[in-house]
mmCIF file with all atom_site columns, C-alpha atoms in Angstrom:
data_model
loop_
_atom_site.group_PDB
_atom_site.id
_atom_site.type_symbol
_atom_site.label_atom_id
_atom_site.label_alt_id
_atom_site.label_comp_id
_atom_site.label_asym_id
_atom_site.label_entity_id
_atom_site.label_seq_id
_atom_site.pdbx_PDB_ins_code
_atom_site.Cartn_x
_atom_site.Cartn_y
_atom_site.Cartn_z
_atom_site.occupancy
_atom_site.B_iso_or_equiv
_atom_site.pdbx_formal_charge
_atom_site.auth_seq_id
_atom_site.auth_comp_id
_atom_site.auth_asym_id
_atom_site.auth_atom_id
_atom_site.pdbx_PDB_model_num
ATOM 1   C CA . MET F 1 1   ? -21.389 101.259 -138.485 1.00 58.00 ? 1   MET F CA 1
ATOM 2   C CA . ASP F 1 2   ? -24.676 99.617  -137.689 1.00 67.00 ? 2   ASP F CA 1
ATOM 3   C CA . LYS F 1 3   ? -27.052 97.864  -140.129 1.00 73.00 ? 3   LYS F CA 1
ATOM 4   C CA . LYS F 1 4   ? -29.359 100.877 -140.347 1.00 77.00 ? 4   LYS F CA 1
ATOM 5   C CA . GLU F 1 5   ? -26.543 103.060 -141.568 1.00 75.00 ? 5   GLU F CA 1
ATOM 6   C CA . LEU F 1 6   ? -25.439 100.360 -143.973 1.00 74.00 ? 6   LEU F CA 1
ATOM 7   C CA . LYS F 1 7   ? -28.912 100.077 -145.362 1.00 80.00 ? 7   LYS F CA 1
ATOM 8   C CA . SER F 1 8   ? -28.749 103.751 -146.205 1.00 80.00 ? 8   SER F CA 1
ATOM 9   C CA . LEU F 1 9   ? -26.211 102.823 -148.904 1.00 78.00 ? 9   LEU F CA 1
ATOM 10  C CA . ILE F 1 10  ? -28.654 100.576 -150.754 1.00 79.00 ? 10  ILE F CA 1
ATOM 11  C CA . GLY F 1 11  ? -29.230 101.966 -154.273 1.00 84.00 ? 11  GLY F CA 1
ATOM 12  C CA . GLN F 1 12  ? -26.608 104.649 -153.792 1.00 79.00 ? 12  GLN F CA 1
ATOM 13  C CA . ASN F 1 13  ? -23.877 105.327 -156.334 1.00 83.00 ? 13  ASN F CA 1
ATOM 14  C CA . LEU F 1 14  ? -20.790 103.811 -154.750 1.00 82.00 ? 14  LEU F CA 1
ATOM 15  C CA . SER F 1 15  ? -18.364 104.603 -157.563 1.00 87.00 ? 15  SER F CA 1
ATOM 16  C CA . SER F 1 16  ? -16.111 106.551 -155.098 1.00 89.00 ? 16  SER F CA 1
ATOM 17  C CA . PHE F 1 17  ? -15.758 103.450 -152.887 1.00 89.00 ? 17  PHE F CA 1
ATOM 18  C CA . THR F 1 18  ? -12.989 100.862 -153.171 1.00 90.00 ? 18  THR F CA 1
ATOM 19  C CA . PHE F 1 19  ? -11.828 97.735  -151.333 1.00 90.00 ? 19  PHE F CA 1
ATOM 20  C CA . VAL F 1 20  ? -8.602  98.167  -149.355 1.00 92.00 ? 20  VAL F CA 1
ATOM 21  C CA . MET F 1 21  ? -6.544  96.069  -146.953 1.00 92.00 ? 21  MET F CA 1
ATOM 22  C CA . MET F 1 22  ? -6.191  97.507  -143.495 1.00 93.00 ? 22  MET F CA 1
ATOM 23  C CA . TYR F 1 23  ? -4.716  96.156  -140.320 1.00 94.00 ? 23  TYR F CA 1
ATOM 24  C CA . GLU F 1 24  ? -6.788  95.512  -137.200 1.00 93.00 ? 24  GLU F CA 1
ATOM 25  C CA . VAL F 1 25  ? -5.114  95.857  -133.824 1.00 93.00 ? 25  VAL F CA 1
ATOM 26  C CA . TYR F 1 26  ? -6.970  93.867  -131.151 1.00 94.00 ? 26  TYR F CA 1
ATOM 27  C CA . HIS F 1 27  ? -6.601  92.415  -127.683 1.00 94.00 ? 27  HIS F CA 1
ATOM 28  C CA . THR F 1 28  ? -6.890  88.709  -126.955 1.00 94.00 ? 28  THR F CA 1
ATOM 29  C CA . ASP F 1 29  ? -8.169  86.954  -123.886 1.00 92.00 ? 29  ASP F CA 1
ATOM 30  C CA . PHE F 1 30  ? -6.186  84.264  -121.985 1.00 88.00 ? 30  PHE F CA 1
ATOM 31  C CA . ASP F 1 31  ? -7.175  81.667  -124.572 1.00 90.00 ? 31  ASP F CA 1
ATOM 32  C CA . GLY F 1 32  ? -5.791  83.799  -127.399 1.00 87.00 ? 32  GLY F CA 1
ATOM 33  C CA . ARG F 1 33  ? -9.192  84.662  -128.782 1.00 90.00 ? 33  ARG F CA 1
ATOM 34  C CA . LYS F 1 34  ? -10.020 88.163  -130.008 1.00 90.00 ? 34  LYS F CA 1
ATOM 35  C CA . SER F 1 35  ? -11.729 89.994  -127.116 1.00 91.00 ? 35  SER F CA 1
ATOM 36  C CA . SER F 1 36  ? -11.752 93.654  -128.256 1.00 90.00 ? 36  SER F CA 1
ATOM 37  C CA . VAL F 1 37  ? -10.621 95.810  -131.155 1.00 91.00 ? 37  VAL F CA 1
ATOM 38  C CA . VAL F 1 38  ? -8.357  98.765  -130.500 1.00 91.00 ? 38  VAL F CA 1
ATOM 39  C CA . GLY F 1 39  ? -8.525  100.136 -134.061 1.00 92.00 ? 39  GLY F CA 1
ATOM 40  C CA . TYR F 1 40  ? -7.532  99.904  -137.610 1.00 93.00 ? 40  TYR F CA 1
ATOM 41  C CA . LEU F 1 41  ? -4.386  101.201 -139.457 1.00 93.00 ? 41  LEU F CA 1
ATOM 42  C CA . LYS F 1 42  ? -3.460  101.311 -143.132 1.00 92.00 ? 42  LYS F CA 1
ATOM 43  C CA . ASP F 1 43  ? 0.257   100.249 -142.805 1.00 93.00 ? 43  ASP F CA 1
ATOM 44  C CA . PRO F 1 44  ? 0.998   96.767  -141.468 1.00 94.00 ? 44  PRO F CA 1
ATOM 45  C CA . ASN F 1 45  ? 4.376   98.023  -140.032 1.00 93.00 ? 45  ASN F CA 1
ATOM 46  C CA . ILE F 1 46  ? 2.763   100.786 -138.122 1.00 94.00 ? 46  ILE F CA 1
ATOM 47  C CA . ALA F 1 47  ? -0.011  98.411  -136.885 1.00 93.00 ? 47  ALA F CA 1
ATOM 48  C CA . SER F 1 48  ? 2.624   95.974  -135.642 1.00 92.00 ? 48  SER F CA 1
ATOM 49  C CA . ALA F 1 49  ? 4.710   98.744  -133.977 1.00 93.00 ? 49  ALA F CA 1
ATOM 50  C CA . PHE F 1 50  ? 1.505   100.113 -132.362 1.00 92.00 ? 50  PHE F CA 1
ATOM 51  C CA . ALA F 1 51  ? 0.540   96.712  -131.025 1.00 92.00 ? 51  ALA F CA 1
ATOM 52  C CA . ASP F 1 52  ? 4.056   96.126  -129.657 1.00 91.00 ? 52  ASP F CA 1
ATOM 53  C CA . SER F 1 53  ? 3.994   99.471  -127.858 1.00 90.00 ? 53  SER F CA 1
ATOM 54  C CA . GLN F 1 54  ? 0.858   98.745  -125.866 1.00 87.00 ? 54  GLN F CA 1
ATOM 55  C CA . VAL F 1 55  ? 1.120   98.073  -122.108 1.00 87.00 ? 55  VAL F CA 1
ATOM 56  C CA . ASP F 1 56  ? -0.415  94.654  -122.684 1.00 88.00 ? 56  ASP F CA 1
ATOM 57  C CA . ALA F 1 57  ? 1.659   93.957  -125.876 1.00 87.00 ? 57  ALA F CA 1
ATOM 58  C CA . SER F 1 58  ? 1.737   90.229  -125.225 1.00 91.00 ? 58  SER F CA 1
ATOM 59  C CA . THR F 1 59  ? -2.047  90.015  -125.738 1.00 92.00 ? 59  THR F CA 1
ATOM 60  C CA . THR F 1 60  ? -2.305  92.621  -128.466 1.00 93.00 ? 60  THR F CA 1
ATOM 61  C CA . LYS F 1 61  ? -2.240  91.266  -132.003 1.00 94.00 ? 61  LYS F CA 1
ATOM 62  C CA . THR F 1 62  ? -2.714  92.451  -135.571 1.00 94.00 ? 62  THR F CA 1
ATOM 63  C CA . SER F 1 63  ? -4.358  90.975  -138.577 1.00 93.00 ? 63  SER F CA 1
ATOM 64  C CA . GLY F 1 64  ? -5.221  92.103  -142.115 1.00 92.00 ? 64  GLY F CA 1
ATOM 65  C CA . VAL F 1 65  ? -8.869  92.825  -142.832 1.00 91.00 ? 65  VAL F CA 1
ATOM 66  C CA . LEU F 1 66  ? -10.754 93.866  -145.966 1.00 89.00 ? 66  LEU F CA 1
ATOM 67  C CA . VAL F 1 67  ? -12.450 97.231  -145.772 1.00 89.00 ? 67  VAL F CA 1
ATOM 68  C CA . PHE F 1 68  ? -14.811 99.009  -148.231 1.00 88.00 ? 68  PHE F CA 1
ATOM 69  C CA . THR F 1 69  ? -14.128 102.765 -148.121 1.00 89.00 ? 69  THR F CA 1
ATOM 70  C CA . ASN F 1 70  ? -14.356 106.166 -149.785 1.00 89.00 ? 70  ASN F CA 1
ATOM 71  C CA . GLU F 1 71  ? -11.617 107.439 -147.393 1.00 89.00 ? 71  GLU F CA 1
ATOM 72  C CA . VAL F 1 72  ? -14.307 109.140 -145.273 1.00 87.00 ? 72  VAL F CA 1
ATOM 73  C CA . ASP F 1 73  ? -16.470 106.119 -144.275 1.00 85.00 ? 73  ASP F CA 1
ATOM 74  C CA . TYR F 1 74  ? -15.046 102.700 -143.681 1.00 87.00 ? 74  TYR F CA 1
ATOM 75  C CA . TYR F 1 75  ? -16.986 99.427  -143.750 1.00 85.00 ? 75  TYR F CA 1
ATOM 76  C CA . LEU F 1 76  ? -15.394 96.253  -142.450 1.00 86.00 ? 76  LEU F CA 1
ATOM 77  C CA . ILE F 1 77  ? -16.023 93.244  -144.675 1.00 85.00 ? 77  ILE F CA 1
ATOM 78  C CA . THR F 1 78  ? -16.316 90.664  -141.905 1.00 78.00 ? 78  THR F CA 1
ATOM 79  C CA . ASP F 1 79  ? -15.531 87.424  -143.655 1.00 69.00 ? 79  ASP F CA 1
ATOM 80  C CA . GLY F 1 80  ? -14.574 87.982  -147.270 1.00 60.00 ? 80  GLY F CA 1
ATOM 81  C CA . GLY F 1 81  ? -15.793 84.347  -148.001 1.00 65.00 ? 81  GLY F CA 1
ATOM 82  C CA . THR F 1 82  ? -18.112 83.410  -150.784 1.00 64.00 ? 82  THR F CA 1
ATOM 83  C CA . ILE F 1 83  ? -21.930 83.128  -150.173 1.00 64.00 ? 83  ILE F CA 1
ATOM 84  C CA . THR F 1 84  ? -24.579 80.984  -151.788 1.00 71.00 ? 84  THR F CA 1
ATOM 85  C CA . ILE F 1 85  ? -27.191 82.895  -153.677 1.00 75.00 ? 85  ILE F CA 1
ATOM 86  C CA . LEU F 1 86  ? -30.507 81.044  -153.953 1.00 79.00 ? 86  LEU F CA 1
ATOM 87  C CA . ASN F 1 87  ? -32.860 81.529  -156.848 1.00 87.00 ? 87  ASN F CA 1
ATOM 88  C CA . ASP F 1 88  ? -36.027 83.206  -155.412 1.00 89.00 ? 88  ASP F CA 1
ATOM 89  C CA . GLU F 1 89  ? -38.372 81.718  -158.037 1.00 92.00 ? 89  GLU F CA 1
ATOM 90  C CA . GLU F 1 90  ? -37.043 78.172  -157.541 1.00 92.00 ? 90  GLU F CA 1
ATOM 91  C CA . GLU F 1 91  ? -37.346 78.479  -153.812 1.00 94.00 ? 91  GLU F CA 1
ATOM 92  C CA . VAL F 1 92  ? -41.022 79.751  -154.035 1.00 93.00 ? 92  VAL F CA 1
ATOM 93  C CA . VAL F 1 93  ? -41.846 76.677  -156.133 1.00 93.00 ? 93  VAL F CA 1
ATOM 94  C CA . LYS F 1 94  ? -40.251 74.408  -153.522 1.00 92.00 ? 94  LYS F CA 1
ATOM 95  C CA . LEU F 1 95  ? -41.970 76.171  -150.633 1.00 91.00 ? 95  LEU F CA 1
ATOM 96  C CA . ARG F 1 96  ? -45.302 75.937  -152.375 1.00 90.00 ? 96  ARG F CA 1
ATOM 97  C CA . GLU F 1 97  ? -44.926 72.261  -153.141 1.00 91.00 ? 97  GLU F CA 1
ATOM 98  C CA . LYS F 1 98  ? -43.952 71.618  -149.514 1.00 91.00 ? 98  LYS F CA 1
ATOM 99  C CA . ALA F 1 99  ? -46.988 73.556  -148.149 1.00 91.00 ? 99  ALA F CA 1
ATOM 100 C CA . LEU F 1 100 ? -49.341 71.684  -150.570 1.00 91.00 ? 100 LEU F CA 1
ATOM 101 C CA . SER F 1 101 ? -47.954 68.362  -149.580 1.00 91.00 ? 101 SER F CA 1
ATOM 102 C CA . LYS F 1 102 ? -49.279 68.963  -146.064 1.00 93.00 ? 102 LYS F CA 1
ATOM 103 C CA . LEU F 1 103 ? -52.821 69.215  -147.308 1.00 93.00 ? 103 LEU F CA 1
ATOM 104 C CA . SER F 1 104 ? -55.147 66.259  -147.817 1.00 92.00 ? 104 SER F CA 1
ATOM 105 C CA . GLN F 1 105 ? -56.473 65.518  -151.343 1.00 92.00 ? 105 GLN F CA 1
ATOM 106 C CA . ALA F 1 106 ? -59.890 66.919  -150.294 1.00 93.00 ? 106 ALA F CA 1
ATOM 107 C CA . GLU F 1 107 ? -58.250 70.188  -149.039 1.00 93.00 ? 107 GLU F CA 1
ATOM 108 C CA . ARG F 1 108 ? -56.281 70.455  -152.254 1.00 90.00 ? 108 ARG F CA 1
ATOM 109 C CA . ASN F 1 109 ? -59.432 70.007  -154.343 1.00 91.00 ? 109 ASN F CA 1
ATOM 110 C CA . ILE F 1 110 ? -61.285 72.689  -152.356 1.00 93.00 ? 110 ILE F CA 1
ATOM 111 C CA . LEU F 1 111 ? -58.435 75.131  -152.998 1.00 90.00 ? 111 LEU F CA 1
ATOM 112 C CA . GLY F 1 112 ? -58.437 74.297  -156.708 1.00 90.00 ? 112 GLY F CA 1
ATOM 113 C CA . PHE F 1 113 ? -55.199 72.224  -156.730 1.00 84.00 ? 113 PHE F CA 1
ATOM 114 C CA . LYS F 1 114 ? -55.194 68.720  -158.296 1.00 75.00 ? 114 LYS F CA 1
#
């Protein structure tokens, strides 16, 4: 699903959604890096058997991934790591101070800043 479709979820009631573990089946390149995704399965044993049954089984791998779903739509949670949330108000103050520091004292006086 693309970003536009994800943005349509903003502000929506998501009480029917839950996080689940699914199993990604993917191909690797000659360096062992993921090159393309075949699909996702709910059961790790089925995912493993499916990967092993592929013509290019030696370069087909599986891994567990976190998915947000209502059992109709599925959204891959790409990293699952934590993120740093910045305080908007604090950052505005810092940005304002940085911008003002670039002005001469005369320019600051003209604009009403001391």
